[in-house]
Short mmCIF file of C-alpha atoms in Angstrom, two decimals:
data_model
loop_
_atom_site.label_atom_id
_atom_site.label_comp_id
_atom_site.label_asym_id
_atom_site.label_seq_id
_atom_site.Cartn_x
_atom_site.Cartn_y
_atom_site.Cartn_z
CA UNK Z 30 107.11 121.39 182.99
CA UNK Z 31 110.25 119.25 183.09
CA UNK Z 32 111.44 117.96 179.73
CA UNK Z 33 113.49 114.94 178.68
CA UNK Z 34 116.55 116.35 176.92
CA UNK Z 35 119.30 114.50 175.07
CA UNK Z 36 122.46 116.50 174.33
CA UNK Z 37 125.39 115.25 172.25
CA UNK Z 38 128.95 116.32 172.98
CA UNK Z 39 128.57 117.07 176.69
CA UNK Z 40 132.14 116.41 177.75
CA UNK Z 41 132.99 120.13 177.89
CA UNK Z 42 132.13 123.65 176.77
CA UNK Z 43 128.66 124.58 175.60
CA UNK Z 44 127.31 121.02 175.72
CA UNK Z 45 128.33 120.56 179.35
CA UNK Z 46 126.89 123.95 180.34
CA UNK Z 47 123.63 123.29 178.50
CA UNK Z 48 123.33 120.08 180.49
CA UNK Z 49 124.11 121.82 183.78
CA UNK Z 50 121.58 124.60 183.28
CA UNK Z 51 118.86 122.27 181.99
CA UNK Z 52 119.30 119.90 184.92
CA UNK Z 53 119.39 122.80 187.38
CA UNK Z 54 115.97 123.98 186.23
CA UNK Z 55 114.51 120.49 186.61
CA UNK Z 56 114.81 118.88 183.17
CA UNK Z 57 115.78 115.22 182.83
CA UNK Z 58 119.10 115.39 180.99
CA UNK Z 59 121.04 112.67 179.20
CA UNK Z 60 124.44 113.48 177.73
CA UNK Z 61 126.72 111.73 175.30
CA UNK Z 62 130.46 111.72 174.71
CA UNK Z 63 132.85 109.62 172.68
CA UNK Z 64 134.87 108.91 175.83
CA UNK Z 65 132.46 109.52 178.71
CA UNK Z 66 133.69 110.36 182.19
CA UNK Z 67 130.63 110.02 184.44
CA UNK Z 68 132.51 111.58 187.36
CA UNK Z 69 132.63 114.89 185.47
CA UNK Z 70 128.94 114.80 184.53
CA UNK Z 71 126.65 114.95 187.60
CA UNK Z 72 123.64 116.11 185.58
CA UNK Z 73 122.17 112.75 184.57
CA UNK Z 74 123.15 109.66 182.56
CA UNK Z 75 126.22 110.05 180.34
CA UNK Z 76 126.28 107.58 177.47
CA UNK Z 77 129.10 106.58 175.11
CA UNK Z 78 128.30 107.68 171.57
CA UNK Z 79 130.29 108.65 168.49
CA UNK Z 80 128.00 110.72 166.27
CA UNK Z 81 129.96 109.70 163.18
CA UNK Z 82 129.21 106.01 163.78
CA UNK Z 83 125.59 104.86 163.32
CA UNK Z 84 126.33 101.61 165.17
CA UNK Z 85 127.53 103.61 168.17
CA UNK Z 86 124.29 105.62 168.13
CA UNK Z 87 121.98 102.61 167.72
CA UNK Z 88 121.45 102.11 171.50
CA UNK Z 89 120.00 105.64 171.71
CA UNK Z 90 116.95 104.46 169.76
CA UNK Z 91 115.70 102.62 172.86
CA UNK Z 92 114.20 104.47 175.79
CA UNK Z 93 111.44 106.84 176.85
CA UNK Z 94 110.26 109.76 174.67
CA UNK Z 95 112.68 112.62 174.05
CA UNK Z 96 111.18 116.10 174.16
CA UNK Z 97 114.32 117.94 173.04
CA UNK Z 98 117.35 116.73 171.10
CA UNK Z 99 120.30 119.12 171.03
CA UNK Z 100 122.90 118.20 168.40
CA UNK Z 101 125.93 119.92 169.88
CA UNK Z 102 128.89 117.63 169.11
CA UNK Z 103 131.31 119.37 166.78
CA UNK Z 104 134.87 119.82 165.54
CA UNK Z 105 136.83 122.86 164.37
CA UNK Z 106 140.06 122.04 162.50
CA UNK Z 107 142.27 124.17 160.23
CA UNK Z 108 141.72 127.91 160.71
CA UNK Z 109 143.86 129.36 157.95
CA UNK Z 110 143.35 130.01 154.25
CA UNK Z 111 144.07 127.99 151.13
CA UNK Z 112 147.78 127.69 151.97
CA UNK Z 113 147.16 126.29 155.46
CA UNK Z 114 148.65 122.76 155.43
CA UNK Z 115 146.13 121.73 158.09
CA UNK Z 116 143.46 121.57 155.37
CA UNK Z 117 144.08 117.89 154.78
CA UNK Z 118 141.74 115.28 153.37
CA UNK Z 119 141.59 113.77 156.84
CA UNK Z 120 140.57 117.12 158.39
CA UNK Z 121 137.84 117.63 155.80
CA UNK Z 122 136.50 114.13 156.38
CA UNK Z 123 136.60 114.39 160.17
CA UNK Z 124 134.86 117.78 160.41
CA UNK Z 125 132.17 117.06 157.83
CA UNK Z 126 131.42 113.68 159.35
CA UNK Z 127 131.11 115.15 162.85
CA UNK Z 128 129.38 118.48 162.15
CA UNK Z 129 127.05 117.38 159.35
CA UNK Z 130 126.67 113.62 159.07
CA UNK Z 131 126.76 113.40 162.86
CA UNK Z 132 123.60 115.50 163.08
CA UNK Z 133 121.86 113.33 160.50
CA UNK Z 134 122.85 110.06 162.15
CA UNK Z 135 121.85 111.29 165.61
CA UNK Z 136 118.40 112.49 164.52
CA UNK Z 137 117.79 109.28 162.61
CA UNK Z 138 118.84 107.15 165.58
CA UNK Z 139 116.53 108.82 168.10
CA UNK Z 140 113.62 109.55 165.76
CA UNK Z 141 111.39 106.85 167.30
CA UNK Z 142 111.77 108.54 170.68
CA UNK Z 143 111.11 111.99 169.23
CA UNK Z 144 107.97 110.67 167.54
CA UNK Z 145 106.82 109.27 170.87
CA UNK Z 146 106.92 112.70 172.50
CA UNK Z 147 104.28 115.38 172.18
CA UNK Z 148 105.69 118.27 170.14
CA UNK Z 149 109.36 117.24 170.15
CA UNK Z 150 112.08 119.71 169.15
CA UNK Z 151 115.49 119.30 167.52
CA UNK Z 152 118.14 122.00 167.98
CA UNK Z 153 121.21 121.95 165.73
CA UNK Z 154 124.09 123.97 167.17
CA UNK Z 155 125.35 125.60 164.00
CA UNK Z 156 127.28 128.87 163.64
CA UNK Z 157 127.08 132.29 162.05
CA UNK Z 158 130.30 131.18 160.35
CA UNK Z 159 128.11 129.00 158.12
CA UNK Z 160 126.28 132.00 156.70
CA UNK Z 161 127.02 132.41 152.99
CA UNK Z 162 126.00 136.06 153.32
CA UNK Z 163 128.89 136.57 155.76
CA UNK Z 164 131.73 134.68 154.10
CA UNK Z 165 135.12 136.36 154.76
CA UNK Z 166 137.33 133.40 153.87
CA UNK Z 167 139.61 131.19 155.99
CA UNK Z 168 138.46 128.42 158.36
CA UNK Z 169 136.72 127.04 155.30
CA UNK Z 170 136.27 123.48 156.55
CA UNK Z 171 134.36 124.63 159.61
CA UNK Z 172 132.42 127.26 157.67
CA UNK Z 173 131.41 124.75 154.99
CA UNK Z 174 130.38 122.22 157.63
CA UNK Z 175 128.18 124.70 159.48
CA UNK Z 176 126.58 125.88 156.23
CA UNK Z 177 125.78 122.25 155.50
CA UNK Z 178 124.50 121.67 159.05
CA UNK Z 179 122.15 124.64 158.72
CA UNK Z 180 120.93 123.39 155.35
CA UNK Z 181 120.39 119.96 156.91
CA UNK Z 182 118.36 121.53 159.72
CA UNK Z 183 116.15 123.29 157.17
CA UNK Z 184 115.58 120.04 155.29
CA UNK Z 185 114.84 118.13 158.49
CA UNK Z 186 112.35 120.85 159.45
CA UNK Z 187 110.55 120.33 156.14
CA UNK Z 188 110.59 116.54 156.40
CA UNK Z 189 109.42 116.38 160.02
CA UNK Z 190 106.85 119.16 159.87
CA UNK Z 191 103.99 116.78 159.15
CA UNK Z 192 104.90 114.83 162.30
CA UNK Z 193 104.83 117.91 164.52
CA UNK Z 194 108.58 117.88 165.22
CA UNK Z 195 110.14 121.35 165.06
CA UNK Z 196 113.78 121.85 164.03
CA UNK Z 197 115.97 124.93 164.42
CA UNK Z 198 119.61 125.87 163.79
CA UNK Z 199 121.35 128.14 166.29
CA UNK Z 200 124.50 130.24 166.50
CA UNK Z 201 125.77 130.04 170.10
CA UNK Z 202 127.75 133.27 169.85
CA UNK Z 203 131.52 133.60 170.00
CA UNK Z 204 132.01 131.79 173.27
CA UNK Z 205 134.97 131.57 175.62
CA UNK Z 206 135.61 127.83 175.36
CA UNK Z 207 138.54 125.69 174.21
CA UNK Z 208 137.17 126.06 170.67
CA UNK Z 209 136.31 129.77 170.85
CA UNK Z 210 139.40 130.90 172.73
CA UNK Z 211 139.90 133.28 175.64
CA UNK Z 212 139.31 136.43 173.53
CA UNK Z 213 135.73 135.47 172.63
CA UNK Z 214 132.79 137.78 173.33
CA UNK Z 215 130.63 135.89 175.81
CA UNK Z 216 130.81 133.31 178.56
CA UNK Z 217 129.63 129.76 178.17
CA UNK Z 218 126.97 130.49 180.79
CA UNK Z 219 125.51 133.35 178.71
CA UNK Z 220 125.51 131.25 175.55
CA UNK Z 221 123.84 128.24 177.13
CA UNK Z 222 121.16 130.33 178.84
CA UNK Z 223 120.32 132.07 175.56
CA UNK Z 224 120.26 128.82 173.61
CA UNK Z 225 117.90 127.19 176.09
CA UNK Z 226 115.58 130.19 175.81
CA UNK Z 227 115.58 129.92 172.01
CA UNK Z 228 114.99 126.16 172.08
CA UNK Z 229 112.13 126.62 174.55
CA UNK Z 230 110.56 129.07 172.07
CA UNK Z 231 110.92 126.73 169.08
CA UNK Z 232 107.58 125.48 167.78
CA UNK Z 233 105.90 124.58 164.53
CA UNK Z 234 105.40 128.26 163.69
CA UNK Z 235 109.15 128.86 163.81
CA UNK Z 236 110.47 125.51 162.56
CA UNK Z 237 113.35 125.93 160.11
CA UNK Z 238 114.65 129.01 161.92
CA UNK Z 239 118.34 130.03 161.84
CA UNK Z 240 119.08 132.48 164.63
CA UNK Z 241 121.58 133.32 167.33
CA UNK Z 242 121.39 132.73 171.06
CA UNK Z 243 119.65 136.11 171.50
CA UNK Z 244 116.93 135.31 168.96
CA UNK Z 245 118.32 137.45 166.13
CA UNK Z 246 117.75 135.98 162.67
CA UNK Z 247 120.89 135.11 160.67
CA UNK Z 248 120.93 135.41 156.87
CA UNK Z 249 121.78 132.11 155.26
#
């Protein structure tokens, strides 16, 4: 059965491929981007939205029910260690606002439409890099943000359980995108296909899950 899916950060990479595959199988897809280019997004409506700005997200509260919300928008800045000068206050603020607060603001904005659906699901695109059990150092802004995003997903799962809305956090794999680089393990097509399978399987029995695109549980 076709689903109504809203995906943030669909201007490129995993978000764009998730939209393509979902639309190809018959789902009704809406994407968002800070600077939308509708010509590059033939998969459905593409709306302007900055996940760090609640006012920008406010228009998303209006519309038909949403069966699946995929919080994909993200940033990855400063990849070195403590001595990396890229670890600025501005970088910390930008990444945490996008990767953590952006999830919160997006879910809060569209909650009326999730509540209007029957058995809605929220998927937070997190990362294995946010696992405290697998902390090797470096890239600490991104790692901290994804740990916080996973924690947020767990808390949202607990808060929304009584309303029948399931929430999961997912590691997309190390993907060959602008963010992941050309040496990464898997293609964006493989990642998106696996993520859609995992999101399809998300229900109230598995709400609060943290797993990768293949369905393998990740220690948190």
